[in-house]
């Protein structure tokens, strides 16, 4: 009997990844289906649906789902979901597909058929509708107006660009996932399915597990967040994005090794589990914080650590909008369809010489001159200014 | 509208402290009643009932309450309560009082009438019954047998001694409290009624408030506990025992001033409230941890910080029995009668040179040789062994 939080949506882990003979048969069938190329975002979404990470989703969203998620954080059946998970195709492809068709979804970089899909709905997405989605999903509370938002977002918001670059039509319908791509092999021991992380947590007898979202190298602020979580929960799940990155970012395998060293030397090993998930960033700030909590619930986590500017980009969101949004989302009519994973909200953190350790704006009363802060935008330590005073670790 | 946790028992703050004309009238009446001397423990209990700190209790317990609390943590009406709150009198006094009488309860040290009481029940407490209470309330889980317990407890357990020294009879019945004794004057700004601490928390817009129980000078482990609480709650209530102490203990007013300095220099002031409560220690370890949570709920706290050996004495309790007991207490039939304040469980804490800061057994993987530990029994820093390596604060 597991003590862990149940998967989101009340239907258990709704995995649609095929295995064994079923997989082989579906692969054969897929070879004869119309082949549709997919984006990296769709590839990650498919794998998450395959392994139950996106439970209860088992296919791409209908127009009604899309509208409900944009407007009320609810898919059409009344279940909480924070960000549209849609699949776009070109007008030419859409013209060749009719509702009821089965199609094969192909990763164009590897030519691997990632999934088959039974198309239940085909709907056009006008420019205005894409813009509507962007304003609903990506526009922070503090934005003075939609006009101001678009002035900056169209060039500087990678999430907005991703939506605006979608093709003219969306296809909805259930999927059967045929592959987890390179992840099980490339991130052996790190990439897990939710059933695997849940088994690890269960084997350790955990109940309250906090997830720490990482997409950058782990630094002392992350360590501090993780350690607060370890103090107040049964354990922490250091869960790294191992999907696609921007050019110039630190590769996931290097980040994973750095975390290993930190965990080995500065954590009690049996209070920490390291894992990786195959999504790309959407940079949706507050809404992405909610998405992070949603899929972490599926991985078995009851708390989602939300620090400052969670999943943010540039200046689009208020520093703590990804915290306050948890208190503002409307409650689904059925409690079982609500998001159950709650935020573990932590303030801006830093090293303080007077505190003689890590602290946050909630715990440190000292001045700027006493603090070693992370450069917010680059997430690089401002070593240039502070190194001479910074204390050494593990003296 | 307050966001705070409601008082325990579902009846609001059940204050039975009289004020104004009512108080004057009752004082006059009390002068004509039979005068019964009270113990320091009863004095604290009376004040707590007076100011609503012991809500929903408004009088001393009946035999049925006493039995229910010993056996099932429930008073006779089905409300959770962890430790008997009874009032004892000598056989001679008992002989002169009959059920239905009103009596005056007098502090023999000051000759002040602390309360009047309408006696609704008079019951004898045999030696065996007192022993029964002690075994139920004070005997830790790890005690090999009651015989072993008594071998040590009769000389070395101050809580046991207090119960065994009770006189032959208990009187039950509702009280009207006439005085808060020296506390409002002596601990001005520190001693608060629950309605006062609730107002402070409400004025700050707090919802989740953690209580830190203090009966010794505040040291770095306490600071660490409090800071974890500040990180994950809206604020922390540093709540000191200002009741009676053992000879040789640091006086409360000195402790309060030390906390002031620490709060002023090492905390963000508006995340901390300092307060004092008028009880004496019972040294009931796990059960006292529950009592601490119960009355902190009345003061407006939703979390009770429970560290290692909370409210312990000697080796009577397992290091973390006061944490695990929260998961074991039987649930009252009516949810509104349950204890709602939950424990914030923190492991054994210390300074670690390799961690370069405070840590706990949950977060520090290093060895004994790296750690500066508190001497468990004396709660004095083992300065002799560690001072040369200990880092300075506020350099």
Short mmCIF file of N, CA and C in Angstrom, two decimals, chain A residues 128-186:
data_model
loop_
_atom_site.label_atom_id
_atom_site.label_comp_id
_atom_site.label_asym_id
_atom_site.label_seq_id
_atom_site.Cartn_x
_atom_site.Cartn_y
_atom_site.Cartn_z
N UNK A 128 -5.40 34.87 -34.42
CA UNK A 128 -6.03 35.48 -33.24
C UNK A 128 -6.17 34.47 -32.10
N UNK A 129 -6.45 33.23 -32.46
CA UNK A 129 -6.58 32.21 -31.41
C UNK A 129 -5.23 31.88 -30.79
N UNK A 130 -4.20 31.82 -31.62
CA UNK A 130 -2.86 31.61 -31.07
C UNK A 130 -2.48 32.76 -30.13
N UNK A 131 -2.81 33.98 -30.58
CA UNK A 131 -2.53 35.15 -29.74
C UNK A 131 -3.31 35.07 -28.42
N UNK A 132 -4.55 34.62 -28.55
CA UNK A 132 -5.38 34.47 -27.36
C UNK A 132 -4.71 33.50 -26.38
N UNK A 133 -4.26 32.36 -26.89
CA UNK A 133 -3.57 31.39 -26.04
C UNK A 133 -2.35 32.04 -25.38
N UNK A 134 -1.56 32.76 -26.17
CA UNK A 134 -0.34 33.37 -25.62
C UNK A 134 -0.66 34.36 -24.50
N UNK A 135 -1.68 35.18 -24.73
CA UNK A 135 -2.03 36.17 -23.71
C UNK A 135 -2.52 35.49 -22.44
N UNK A 136 -3.28 34.41 -22.61
CA UNK A 136 -3.79 33.69 -21.43
C UNK A 136 -2.67 32.97 -20.70
N UNK A 137 -1.77 32.36 -21.47
CA UNK A 137 -0.79 31.45 -20.86
C UNK A 137 0.49 32.16 -20.46
N UNK A 138 0.91 33.14 -21.27
CA UNK A 138 2.26 33.68 -21.07
C UNK A 138 2.31 35.10 -20.52
N UNK A 139 1.17 35.76 -20.43
CA UNK A 139 1.20 37.17 -20.04
C UNK A 139 1.13 37.29 -18.52
N UNK A 140 2.16 37.88 -17.93
CA UNK A 140 2.20 38.01 -16.47
C UNK A 140 1.20 39.03 -15.96
N UNK A 141 0.90 38.92 -14.67
CA UNK A 141 -0.07 39.82 -14.03
C UNK A 141 0.32 41.29 -14.14
N UNK A 142 1.63 41.54 -14.09
CA UNK A 142 2.09 42.93 -14.04
C UNK A 142 2.16 43.59 -15.40
N UNK A 143 1.87 42.85 -16.46
CA UNK A 143 1.97 43.44 -17.80
C UNK A 143 0.93 44.56 -17.94
N UNK A 144 1.38 45.77 -18.33
CA UNK A 144 0.44 46.91 -18.36
C UNK A 144 -0.70 46.68 -19.36
N UNK A 145 -0.42 46.08 -20.51
CA UNK A 145 -1.47 45.86 -21.52
C UNK A 145 -0.99 44.79 -22.48
N UNK A 146 -1.95 44.23 -23.25
CA UNK A 146 -1.59 43.22 -24.24
C UNK A 146 -0.66 43.84 -25.29
N UNK A 147 -0.88 45.10 -25.62
CA UNK A 147 0.00 45.75 -26.61
C UNK A 147 1.44 45.78 -26.13
N UNK A 148 1.62 46.16 -24.86
CA UNK A 148 2.97 46.19 -24.28
C UNK A 148 3.59 44.80 -24.31
N UNK A 149 2.74 43.80 -23.98
CA UNK A 149 3.20 42.41 -23.97
C UNK A 149 3.72 42.01 -25.35
N UNK A 150 2.92 42.30 -26.37
CA UNK A 150 3.31 41.84 -27.71
C UNK A 150 4.54 42.54 -28.24
N UNK A 151 4.72 43.81 -27.83
CA UNK A 151 5.91 44.56 -28.27
C UNK A 151 7.18 43.79 -27.95
N UNK A 152 7.19 43.18 -26.75
CA UNK A 152 8.40 42.49 -26.31
C UNK A 152 8.31 40.99 -26.60
N UNK A 153 7.12 40.42 -26.41
CA UNK A 153 6.99 38.96 -26.46
C UNK A 153 7.31 38.39 -27.83
N UNK A 154 6.94 39.11 -28.86
CA UNK A 154 7.09 38.48 -30.18
C UNK A 154 8.56 38.20 -30.52
N UNK A 155 9.46 39.00 -29.98
CA UNK A 155 10.88 38.72 -30.24
C UNK A 155 11.57 38.00 -29.08
N UNK A 156 11.11 38.24 -27.87
CA UNK A 156 11.92 37.83 -26.71
C UNK A 156 11.32 36.71 -25.87
N UNK A 157 10.15 36.21 -26.21
CA UNK A 157 9.58 35.15 -25.38
C UNK A 157 9.56 33.83 -26.15
N UNK A 158 10.46 32.92 -25.79
CA UNK A 158 10.56 31.67 -26.56
C UNK A 158 9.28 30.84 -26.53
N UNK A 159 8.52 30.94 -25.44
CA UNK A 159 7.26 30.19 -25.36
C UNK A 159 6.23 30.75 -26.32
N UNK A 160 6.15 32.08 -26.37
CA UNK A 160 5.23 32.75 -27.28
C UNK A 160 5.60 32.42 -28.73
N UNK A 161 6.90 32.48 -29.00
CA UNK A 161 7.35 32.18 -30.37
C UNK A 161 6.95 30.76 -30.76
N UNK A 162 7.07 29.84 -29.80
CA UNK A 162 6.74 28.45 -30.09
C UNK A 162 5.26 28.32 -30.48
N UNK A 163 4.40 29.00 -29.74
CA UNK A 163 2.96 28.92 -30.05
C UNK A 163 2.66 29.63 -31.37
N UNK A 164 3.25 30.82 -31.55
CA UNK A 164 2.94 31.58 -32.78
C UNK A 164 3.49 30.87 -34.03
N UNK A 165 4.54 30.06 -33.85
CA UNK A 165 5.09 29.31 -34.98
C UNK A 165 4.34 28.02 -35.27
N UNK A 166 3.34 27.70 -34.43
CA UNK A 166 2.55 26.50 -34.71
C UNK A 166 1.90 26.63 -36.09
N UNK A 167 1.66 25.46 -36.69
CA UNK A 167 1.05 25.47 -38.02
C UNK A 167 -0.46 25.71 -37.89
N UNK A 168 -1.15 25.72 -39.00
CA UNK A 168 -2.51 26.28 -39.05
C UNK A 168 -3.58 25.45 -38.37
N UNK A 169 -3.35 24.14 -38.25
CA UNK A 169 -4.40 23.27 -37.71
C UNK A 169 -3.89 22.51 -36.48
N UNK A 170 -4.82 22.16 -35.62
CA UNK A 170 -4.51 21.22 -34.52
C UNK A 170 -5.29 19.93 -34.74
N UNK A 171 -4.67 18.84 -34.37
CA UNK A 171 -5.35 17.54 -34.39
C UNK A 171 -5.48 17.06 -32.95
N UNK A 172 -6.68 16.58 -32.62
CA UNK A 172 -6.90 16.04 -31.27
C UNK A 172 -7.20 14.55 -31.37
N UNK A 173 -6.91 13.85 -30.29
CA UNK A 173 -7.27 12.44 -30.27
C UNK A 173 -6.31 11.63 -29.43
N UNK A 174 -6.73 10.41 -29.08
CA UNK A 174 -5.90 9.56 -28.22
C UNK A 174 -4.68 9.04 -28.98
N UNK A 175 -3.60 8.86 -28.22
CA UNK A 175 -2.35 8.38 -28.84
C UNK A 175 -1.95 7.03 -28.24
N UNK A 176 -1.21 6.28 -29.03
CA UNK A 176 -0.49 5.12 -28.50
C UNK A 176 0.98 5.43 -28.71
N UNK A 177 1.74 5.43 -27.64
CA UNK A 177 3.13 5.86 -27.73
C UNK A 177 4.01 4.62 -27.94
N UNK A 178 4.93 4.75 -28.90
CA UNK A 178 5.72 3.59 -29.32
C UNK A 178 7.18 3.66 -28.87
N UNK A 179 7.59 4.80 -28.33
CA UNK A 179 9.02 4.95 -28.01
C UNK A 179 9.23 6.00 -26.94
N UNK A 180 10.24 5.79 -26.12
CA UNK A 180 10.69 6.83 -25.19
C UNK A 180 11.94 7.52 -25.73
N UNK A 181 12.19 7.29 -27.04
CA UNK A 181 13.32 7.92 -27.72
C UNK A 181 14.64 7.59 -27.04
N UNK A 182 15.53 8.56 -27.00
CA UNK A 182 16.89 8.29 -26.50
C UNK A 182 16.97 8.27 -24.97
N UNK A 183 15.89 8.67 -24.30
CA UNK A 183 16.01 8.95 -22.86
C UNK A 183 16.41 7.77 -21.98
N UNK A 184 15.79 6.59 -22.13
CA UNK A 184 16.15 5.50 -21.20
C UNK A 184 17.63 5.12 -21.31
N UNK A 185 18.16 5.21 -22.52
CA UNK A 185 19.55 4.81 -22.74
C UNK A 185 20.50 5.94 -22.34
N UNK A 186 20.20 7.14 -22.83
CA UNK A 186 21.12 8.28 -22.64
C UNK A 186 21.16 8.71 -21.17
#
